[in-house]
């Protein structure tokens, strides 16, 4: 268990709708005790050095629910064993009637120190219709093989290129039997980023019904070809 010397958080929003967030924490060095079974002597090894954690978030709210934000996470360890910096820009834009939405995310990670040096990125771009009876969306996601936010974040695996899409029918007005009901079909096609090799394809279908007594029921279907390749087992 890592112990903290301190943790400080400051957050708020200005009159111009600029959200500002800041977080800082310093963790104490941690040691593991080791017993030598041959001579019964005890020793200790450093498992986690003195570490400084920083998070900065700037989020500007715009008209029509649109927004643009910048996030930076920084981890500095004493002894230069492993340091990390990840920066991100997130953009979400809606039209005047809030019918269509465009999103873009760009993230860049930099790992440096005695243990490892690498730089990576991830990019997400998408467009869709987000209101009305018929809605749809298409996205492209790219994660380089060296993208790594895990010092102050989490990612299961990187090194992927994928595109996905969905279309749905949404009846949001009450009918004779339901308060609302919807039907959705989507797909996801995935490749390795490096080397560029096909990995998997998946189709999903879902139906949802909300009854007037607020009970609900849904049906889902998922199918993938048997020849999918899982490179992360």
PDB file of C-alpha atoms in Angstrom:
ATOM      1  CA  UNK A   1       0.000   0.000   0.000  1.00  0.00           C
ATOM      2  CA  UNK A   2       1.405   3.375  -1.044  1.00  0.00           C
ATOM      3  CA  UNK A   3       1.092   6.175   1.517  1.00  0.00           C
ATOM      4  CA  UNK A   4       0.497   9.836   0.646  1.00  0.00           C
ATOM      5  CA  UNK A   5       2.325  12.824   2.084  1.00  0.00           C
ATOM      6  CA  UNK A   6      -0.414  15.119   0.771  1.00  0.00           C
ATOM      7  CA  UNK A   7      -3.218  15.461  -1.783  1.00  0.00           C
ATOM      8  CA  UNK A   8      -4.609  18.806  -2.983  1.00  0.00           C
ATOM      9  CA  UNK A   9      -7.548  19.477  -5.284  1.00  0.00           C
ATOM     10  CA  UNK A  10      -8.839  22.785  -6.684  1.00  0.00           C
ATOM     11  CA  UNK A  11     -11.769  23.020  -9.118  1.00  0.00           C
ATOM     12  CA  UNK A  12     -14.345  25.530 -10.317  1.00  0.00           C
ATOM     13  CA  UNK A  13     -15.831  27.327 -13.304  1.00  0.00           C
ATOM     14  CA  UNK A  14     -15.450  30.965 -14.353  1.00  0.00           C
ATOM     15  CA  UNK A  15     -18.166  33.360 -15.536  1.00  0.00           C
ATOM     16  CA  UNK A  16     -17.024  32.629 -19.081  1.00  0.00           C
ATOM     17  CA  UNK A  17     -17.878  28.920 -18.602  1.00  0.00           C
ATOM     18  CA  UNK A  18     -14.249  27.841 -18.384  1.00  0.00           C
ATOM     19  CA  UNK A  19     -13.911  24.877 -16.049  1.00  0.00           C
ATOM     20  CA  UNK A  20     -10.579  24.603 -14.237  1.00  0.00           C
ATOM     21  CA  UNK A  21      -9.386  21.585 -12.287  1.00  0.00           C
ATOM     22  CA  UNK A  22      -6.067  20.913 -10.566  1.00  0.00           C
ATOM     23  CA  UNK A  23      -4.925  17.932  -8.523  1.00  0.00           C
ATOM     24  CA  UNK A  24      -1.564  17.234  -6.906  1.00  0.00           C
ATOM     25  CA  UNK A  25      -0.407  14.369  -4.696  1.00  0.00           C
ATOM     26  CA  UNK A  26       2.967  13.252  -3.361  1.00  0.00           C
ATOM     27  CA  UNK A  27       3.417   9.626  -2.315  1.00  0.00           C
ATOM     28  CA  UNK A  28       6.021   8.364   0.149  1.00  0.00           C
ATOM     29  CA  UNK A  29       8.753   5.920  -0.884  1.00  0.00           C
ATOM     30  CA  UNK A  30       7.851   2.326  -0.114  1.00  0.00           C
ATOM     31  CA  UNK A  31      10.132  -0.605   0.698  1.00  0.00           C
ATOM     32  CA  UNK A  32       9.689  -4.362   0.770  1.00  0.00           C
ATOM     33  CA  UNK A  33      11.380  -6.407   3.514  1.00  0.00           C
ATOM     34  CA  UNK A  34      13.176  -9.566   2.374  1.00  0.00           C
ATOM     35  CA  UNK A  35      14.389 -12.353   4.612  1.00  0.00           C
ATOM     36  CA  UNK A  36      17.359 -14.473   3.559  1.00  0.00           C
ATOM     37  CA  UNK A  37      16.373 -18.028   4.543  1.00  0.00           C
ATOM     38  CA  UNK A  38      19.957 -19.278   4.459  1.00  0.00           C
ATOM     39  CA  UNK A  39      21.422 -16.877   7.043  1.00  0.00           C
ATOM     40  CA  UNK A  40      18.169 -15.443   8.489  1.00  0.00           C
ATOM     41  CA  UNK A  41      19.256 -11.848   7.706  1.00  0.00           C
ATOM     42  CA  UNK A  42      16.712  -9.159   6.791  1.00  0.00           C
ATOM     43  CA  UNK A  43      17.114  -6.595   4.007  1.00  0.00           C
ATOM     44  CA  UNK A  44      14.863  -4.155   2.146  1.00  0.00           C
ATOM     45  CA  UNK A  45      14.429  -3.054  -1.467  1.00  0.00           C
ATOM     46  CA  UNK A  46      12.772   0.062  -2.857  1.00  0.00           C
ATOM     47  CA  UNK A  47       9.481  -0.877  -4.544  1.00  0.00           C
ATOM     48  CA  UNK A  48       8.082   2.628  -5.151  1.00  0.00           C
ATOM     49  CA  UNK A  49      10.181   5.813  -4.995  1.00  0.00           C
ATOM     50  CA  UNK A  50       9.050   9.250  -3.866  1.00  0.00           C
ATOM     51  CA  UNK A  51       6.521  10.227  -6.560  1.00  0.00           C
ATOM     52  CA  UNK A  52       4.715  13.431  -7.561  1.00  0.00           C
ATOM     53  CA  UNK A  53       1.343  13.219  -9.352  1.00  0.00           C
ATOM     54  CA  UNK A  54      -0.275  16.155 -11.207  1.00  0.00           C
ATOM     55  CA  UNK A  55      -3.546  16.513 -13.114  1.00  0.00           C
ATOM     56  CA  UNK A  56      -4.664  19.709 -14.895  1.00  0.00           C
ATOM     57  CA  UNK A  57      -8.009  20.054 -16.708  1.00  0.00           C
ATOM     58  CA  UNK A  58      -9.302  23.040 -18.696  1.00  0.00           C
ATOM     59  CA  UNK A  59     -12.834  22.669 -20.075  1.00  0.00           C
ATOM     60  CA  UNK A  60     -14.477  25.419 -22.115  1.00  0.00           C
ATOM     61  CA  UNK A  61     -18.249  25.102 -22.505  1.00  0.00           C
ATOM     62  CA  UNK A  62     -19.537  26.499 -25.818  1.00  0.00           C
ATOM     63  CA  UNK A  63     -22.949  27.142 -27.356  1.00  0.00           C
ATOM     64  CA  UNK A  64     -25.356  24.335 -28.215  1.00  0.00           C
ATOM     65  CA  UNK A  65     -23.839  21.895 -25.677  1.00  0.00           C
ATOM     66  CA  UNK A  66     -20.497  22.007 -27.507  1.00  0.00           C
ATOM     67  CA  UNK A  67     -17.213  21.963 -25.598  1.00  0.00           C
ATOM     68  CA  UNK A  68     -13.454  21.780 -25.940  1.00  0.00           C
ATOM     69  CA  UNK A  69     -11.150  20.590 -23.177  1.00  0.00           C
ATOM     70  CA  UNK A  70      -7.482  20.021 -22.433  1.00  0.00           C
ATOM     71  CA  UNK A  71      -6.175  17.480 -19.912  1.00  0.00           C
ATOM     72  CA  UNK A  72      -2.620  16.828 -18.768  1.00  0.00           C
ATOM     73  CA  UNK A  73      -1.411  14.148 -16.364  1.00  0.00           C
ATOM     74  CA  UNK A  74       2.166  14.071 -15.118  1.00  0.00           C
ATOM     75  CA  UNK A  75       4.036  11.561 -12.954  1.00  0.00           C
ATOM     76  CA  UNK A  76       7.592  12.238 -11.757  1.00  0.00           C
ATOM     77  CA  UNK A  77       9.510   9.640  -9.743  1.00  0.00           C
ATOM     78  CA  UNK A  78      12.663  10.283  -7.718  1.00  0.00           C
ATOM     79  CA  UNK A  79      15.735   8.724  -9.275  1.00  0.00           C
ATOM     80  CA  UNK A  80      14.328   9.090 -12.820  1.00  0.00           C
ATOM     81  CA  UNK A  81      13.276   5.422 -12.831  1.00  0.00           C
ATOM     82  CA  UNK A  82      10.107   6.018 -14.858  1.00  0.00           C
ATOM     83  CA  UNK A  83       8.352   9.314 -15.582  1.00  0.00           C
ATOM     84  CA  UNK A  84       5.200   9.873 -17.602  1.00  0.00           C
ATOM     85  CA  UNK A  85       3.313  12.728 -19.242  1.00  0.00           C
ATOM     86  CA  UNK A  86       0.015  12.401 -21.123  1.00  0.00           C
ATOM     87  CA  UNK A  87      -1.798  15.301 -22.826  1.00  0.00           C
ATOM     88  CA  UNK A  88      -5.266  15.188 -24.347  1.00  0.00           C
ATOM     89  CA  UNK A  89      -7.523  17.463 -26.397  1.00  0.00           C
ATOM     90  CA  UNK A  90     -11.244  16.614 -26.558  1.00  0.00           C
ATOM     91  CA  UNK A  91     -13.673  18.392 -28.886  1.00  0.00           C
ATOM     92  CA  UNK A  92     -17.423  17.862 -29.059  1.00  0.00           C
ATOM     93  CA  UNK A  93     -19.451  20.046 -31.460  1.00  0.00           C
ATOM     94  CA  UNK A  94     -23.235  20.159 -31.987  1.00  0.00           C
ATOM     95  CA  UNK A  95     -25.184  22.033 -34.652  1.00  0.00           C
ATOM     96  CA  UNK A  96     -27.700  24.751 -33.715  1.00  0.00           C
ATOM     97  CA  UNK A  97     -30.595  22.297 -33.511  1.00  0.00           C
ATOM     98  CA  UNK A  98     -28.591  19.672 -31.590  1.00  0.00           C
ATOM     99  CA  UNK A  99     -29.336  17.129 -34.294  1.00  0.00           C
ATOM    100  CA  UNK A 100     -25.782  16.216 -35.269  1.00  0.00           C
ATOM    101  CA  UNK A 101     -22.576  15.813 -33.289  1.00  0.00           C
ATOM    102  CA  UNK A 102     -18.899  15.685 -34.217  1.00  0.00           C
ATOM    103  CA  UNK A 103     -16.247  14.470 -31.771  1.00  0.00           C
ATOM    104  CA  UNK A 104     -12.472  14.464 -31.895  1.00  0.00           C
ATOM    105  CA  UNK A 105      -9.977  13.282 -29.292  1.00  0.00           C
ATOM    106  CA  UNK A 106      -6.209  13.380 -29.582  1.00  0.00           C
ATOM    107  CA  UNK A 107      -3.915  12.019 -26.853  1.00  0.00           C
ATOM    108  CA  UNK A 108      -0.122  11.919 -26.683  1.00  0.00           C
ATOM    109  CA  UNK A 109       1.901   9.971 -24.124  1.00  0.00           C
ATOM    110  CA  UNK A 110       5.587  10.336 -23.308  1.00  0.00           C
ATOM    111  CA  UNK A 111       7.388   7.833 -21.061  1.00  0.00           C
ATOM    112  CA  UNK A 112      11.017   8.487 -20.137  1.00  0.00           C
ATOM    113  CA  UNK A 113      13.577   7.414 -17.551  1.00  0.00           C
ATOM    114  CA  UNK A 114      16.106   4.708 -16.779  1.00  0.00           C
ATOM    115  CA  UNK A 115      13.663   1.863 -17.361  1.00  0.00           C
ATOM    116  CA  UNK A 116      12.033   2.864 -20.644  1.00  0.00           C
ATOM    117  CA  UNK A 117      11.661   5.608 -23.241  1.00  0.00           C
ATOM    118  CA  UNK A 118       8.712   5.655 -25.620  1.00  0.00           C
ATOM    119  CA  UNK A 119       6.137   7.984 -27.162  1.00  0.00           C
ATOM    120  CA  UNK A 120       2.679   7.113 -28.422  1.00  0.00           C
ATOM    121  CA  UNK A 121      -0.696   8.527 -29.383  1.00  0.00           C
ATOM    122  CA  UNK A 122      -4.374   7.738 -29.750  1.00  0.00           C
ATOM    123  CA  UNK A 123      -6.960   9.500 -31.916  1.00  0.00           C
ATOM    124  CA  UNK A 124     -10.748   9.231 -32.018  1.00  0.00           C
ATOM    125  CA  UNK A 125     -12.980  10.902 -34.614  1.00  0.00           C
ATOM    126  CA  UNK A 126     -16.705  10.420 -34.976  1.00  0.00           C
ATOM    127  CA  UNK A 127     -19.858  11.903 -36.466  1.00  0.00           C
ATOM    128  CA  UNK A 128     -23.495  11.085 -35.956  1.00  0.00           C
ATOM    129  CA  UNK A 129     -27.121  12.080 -35.755  1.00  0.00           C
ATOM    130  CA  UNK A 130     -28.041  12.191 -32.075  1.00  0.00           C
ATOM    131  CA  UNK A 131     -31.734  13.143 -32.041  1.00  0.00           C
ATOM    132  CA  UNK A 132     -34.931  12.077 -33.752  1.00  0.00           C
ATOM    133  CA  UNK A 133     -36.463   8.711 -34.493  1.00  0.00           C
ATOM    134  CA  UNK A 134     -33.584   7.566 -36.689  1.00  0.00           C
ATOM    135  CA  UNK A 135     -30.110   8.046 -35.192  1.00  0.00           C
ATOM    136  CA  UNK A 136     -26.700   6.903 -36.396  1.00  0.00           C
ATOM    137  CA  UNK A 137     -22.986   7.259 -35.643  1.00  0.00           C
ATOM    138  CA  UNK A 138     -19.648   6.329 -37.202  1.00  0.00           C
ATOM    139  CA  UNK A 139     -16.270   6.383 -35.418  1.00  0.00           C
ATOM    140  CA  UNK A 140     -12.614   5.744 -36.189  1.00  0.00           C
ATOM    141  CA  UNK A 141     -10.197   4.913 -33.353  1.00  0.00           C
ATOM    142  CA  UNK A 142      -6.405   4.655 -33.683  1.00  0.00           C
ATOM    143  CA  UNK A 143      -4.080   3.637 -30.824  1.00  0.00           C
ATOM    144  CA  UNK A 144      -0.374   3.348 -31.571  1.00  0.00           C
ATOM    145  CA  UNK A 145       1.646   0.424 -30.279  1.00  0.00           C
ATOM    146  CA  UNK A 146       3.545   2.652 -27.805  1.00  0.00           C
ATOM    147  CA  UNK A 147       0.648   4.658 -26.356  1.00  0.00           C
ATOM    148  CA  UNK A 148       0.711   4.206 -22.549  1.00  0.00           C
ATOM    149  CA  UNK A 149      -1.425   6.228 -20.050  1.00  0.00           C
ATOM    150  CA  UNK A 150      -1.250   3.668 -17.230  1.00  0.00           C
ATOM    151  CA  UNK A 151       0.863   5.705 -14.779  1.00  0.00           C
ATOM    152  CA  UNK A 152      -2.154   7.915 -14.032  1.00  0.00           C
ATOM    153  CA  UNK A 153      -4.896   6.220 -16.025  1.00  0.00           C
ATOM    154  CA  UNK A 154      -5.894   2.817 -17.371  1.00  0.00           C
ATOM    155  CA  UNK A 155      -5.902   1.049 -20.729  1.00  0.00           C
ATOM    156  CA  UNK A 156      -6.263  -2.702 -21.259  1.00  0.00           C
ATOM    157  CA  UNK A 157      -4.268  -2.779 -24.481  1.00  0.00           C
ATOM    158  CA  UNK A 158      -3.103  -0.466 -27.237  1.00  0.00           C
ATOM    159  CA  UNK A 159      -1.834  -1.133 -30.783  1.00  0.00           C
ATOM    160  CA  UNK A 160      -5.187  -1.104 -32.562  1.00  0.00           C
ATOM    161  CA  UNK A 161      -7.028   0.496 -35.455  1.00  0.00           C
ATOM    162  CA  UNK A 162     -10.783   0.169 -35.544  1.00  0.00           C
ATOM    163  CA  UNK A 163     -13.868   1.632 -37.107  1.00  0.00           C
ATOM    164  CA  UNK A 164     -17.416   1.122 -35.950  1.00  0.00           C
ATOM    165  CA  UNK A 165     -20.897   2.322 -36.706  1.00  0.00           C
ATOM    166  CA  UNK A 166     -24.460   2.062 -35.487  1.00  0.00           C
ATOM    167  CA  UNK A 167     -28.000   2.916 -36.508  1.00  0.00           C
ATOM    168  CA  UNK A 168     -31.045   2.952 -34.274  1.00  0.00           C
ATOM    169  CA  UNK A 169     -34.810   3.454 -34.395  1.00  0.00           C
ATOM    170  CA  UNK A 170     -36.068   5.289 -31.294  1.00  0.00           C
ATOM    171  CA  UNK A 171     -39.734   5.701 -30.464  1.00  0.00           C
ATOM    172  CA  UNK A 172     -39.594   8.161 -27.559  1.00  0.00           C
ATOM    173  CA  UNK A 173     -43.312   9.012 -27.451  1.00  0.00           C
ATOM    174  CA  UNK A 174     -45.670   6.760 -25.439  1.00  0.00           C
ATOM    175  CA  UNK A 175     -47.693   4.198 -27.381  1.00  0.00           C
ATOM    176  CA  UNK A 176     -50.512   1.925 -26.322  1.00  0.00           C
ATOM    177  CA  UNK A 177     -48.229  -0.478 -24.453  1.00  0.00           C
ATOM    178  CA  UNK A 178     -44.884   1.282 -24.018  1.00  0.00           C
ATOM    179  CA  UNK A 179     -43.521   4.558 -22.686  1.00  0.00           C
ATOM    180  CA  UNK A 180     -40.705   4.175 -25.215  1.00  0.00           C
ATOM    181  CA  UNK A 181     -38.938   1.488 -27.206  1.00  0.00           C
ATOM    182  CA  UNK A 182     -35.881   1.318 -29.433  1.00  0.00           C
ATOM    183  CA  UNK A 183     -33.974  -0.962 -31.809  1.00  0.00           C
ATOM    184  CA  UNK A 184     -30.248  -0.726 -32.518  1.00  0.00           C
ATOM    185  CA  UNK A 185     -27.780  -2.463 -34.834  1.00  0.00           C
ATOM    186  CA  UNK A 186     -24.018  -1.862 -34.649  1.00  0.00           C
ATOM    187  CA  UNK A 187     -20.736  -3.296 -35.874  1.00  0.00           C
ATOM    188  CA  UNK A 188     -17.069  -3.030 -34.919  1.00  0.00           C
ATOM    189  CA  UNK A 189     -14.096  -3.952 -37.121  1.00  0.00           C
ATOM    190  CA  UNK A 190     -10.633  -4.127 -35.507  1.00  0.00           C
ATOM    191  CA  UNK A 191      -7.077  -4.340 -36.856  1.00  0.00           C
ATOM    192  CA  UNK A 192      -3.670  -4.286 -35.240  1.00  0.00           C
ATOM    193  CA  UNK A 193      -2.017  -0.905 -35.698  1.00  0.00           C
ATOM    194  CA  UNK A 194       1.465  -2.380 -36.068  1.00  0.00           C
ATOM    195  CA  UNK A 195       1.826  -4.626 -37.968  1.00  0.00           C
ATOM    196  CA  UNK A 196      -1.412  -3.795 -39.775  1.00  0.00           C
ATOM    197  CA  UNK A 197      -3.263  -7.098 -39.446  1.00  0.00           C
ATOM    198  CA  UNK A 198      -6.979  -7.836 -39.220  1.00  0.00           C
ATOM    199  CA  UNK A 199      -8.074  -8.947 -35.739  1.00  0.00           C
ATOM    200  CA  UNK A 200     -11.852  -9.146 -35.322  1.00  0.00           C
ATOM    201  CA  UNK A 201     -15.314  -8.201 -36.533  1.00  0.00           C
ATOM    202  CA  UNK A 202     -18.423  -8.061 -34.378  1.00  0.00           C
ATOM    203  CA  UNK A 203     -22.121  -7.408 -35.035  1.00  0.00           C
ATOM    204  CA  UNK A 204     -24.544  -6.435 -32.270  1.00  0.00           C
ATOM    205  CA  UNK A 205     -28.316  -6.024 -32.240  1.00  0.00           C
ATOM    206  CA  UNK A 206     -30.488  -4.813 -29.372  1.00  0.00           C
ATOM    207  CA  UNK A 207     -34.198  -4.191 -28.741  1.00  0.00           C
ATOM    208  CA  UNK A 208     -35.440  -2.313 -25.647  1.00  0.00           C
ATOM    209  CA  UNK A 209     -39.012  -1.855 -24.366  1.00  0.00           C
ATOM    210  CA  UNK A 210     -40.120   0.279 -21.395  1.00  0.00           C
ATOM    211  CA  UNK A 211     -43.652  -0.551 -20.253  1.00  0.00           C
ATOM    212  CA  UNK A 212     -46.080   1.942 -18.780  1.00  0.00           C
ATOM    213  CA  UNK A 213     -45.625   0.436 -15.323  1.00  0.00           C
ATOM    214  CA  UNK A 214     -41.864   1.227 -15.684  1.00  0.00           C
ATOM    215  CA  UNK A 215     -40.898  -2.395 -16.057  1.00  0.00           C
ATOM    216  CA  UNK A 216     -38.561  -2.972 -18.965  1.00  0.00           C
ATOM    217  CA  UNK A 217     -37.275  -5.794 -21.111  1.00  0.00           C
ATOM    218  CA  UNK A 218     -34.528  -5.978 -23.686  1.00  0.00           C
ATOM    219  CA  UNK A 219     -33.147  -8.509 -26.137  1.00  0.00           C
ATOM    220  CA  UNK A 220     -29.577  -8.531 -27.411  1.00  0.00           C
ATOM    221  CA  UNK A 221     -27.632 -10.475 -30.013  1.00  0.00           C
ATOM    222  CA  UNK A 222     -23.889 -10.567 -30.613  1.00  0.00           C
ATOM    223  CA  UNK A 223     -21.989 -12.442 -33.279  1.00  0.00           C
ATOM    224  CA  UNK A 224     -18.334 -12.697 -34.324  1.00  0.00           C
ATOM    225  CA  UNK A 225     -16.716 -14.909 -36.975  1.00  0.00           C
ATOM    226  CA  UNK A 226     -14.932 -17.987 -35.655  1.00  0.00           C
ATOM    227  CA  UNK A 227     -11.720 -16.929 -37.373  1.00  0.00           C
ATOM    228  CA  UNK A 228     -11.203 -13.829 -35.204  1.00  0.00           C
ATOM    229  CA  UNK A 229      -7.597 -13.369 -34.039  1.00  0.00           C
ATOM    230  CA  UNK A 230      -7.028 -12.313 -30.424  1.00  0.00           C
ATOM    231  CA  UNK A 231      -3.490 -10.901 -30.314  1.00  0.00           C
ATOM    232  CA  UNK A 232      -3.715  -9.989 -26.616  1.00  0.00           C
ATOM    233  CA  UNK A 233      -4.309 -13.374 -25.004  1.00  0.00           C
TER     234      UNK A 233
END
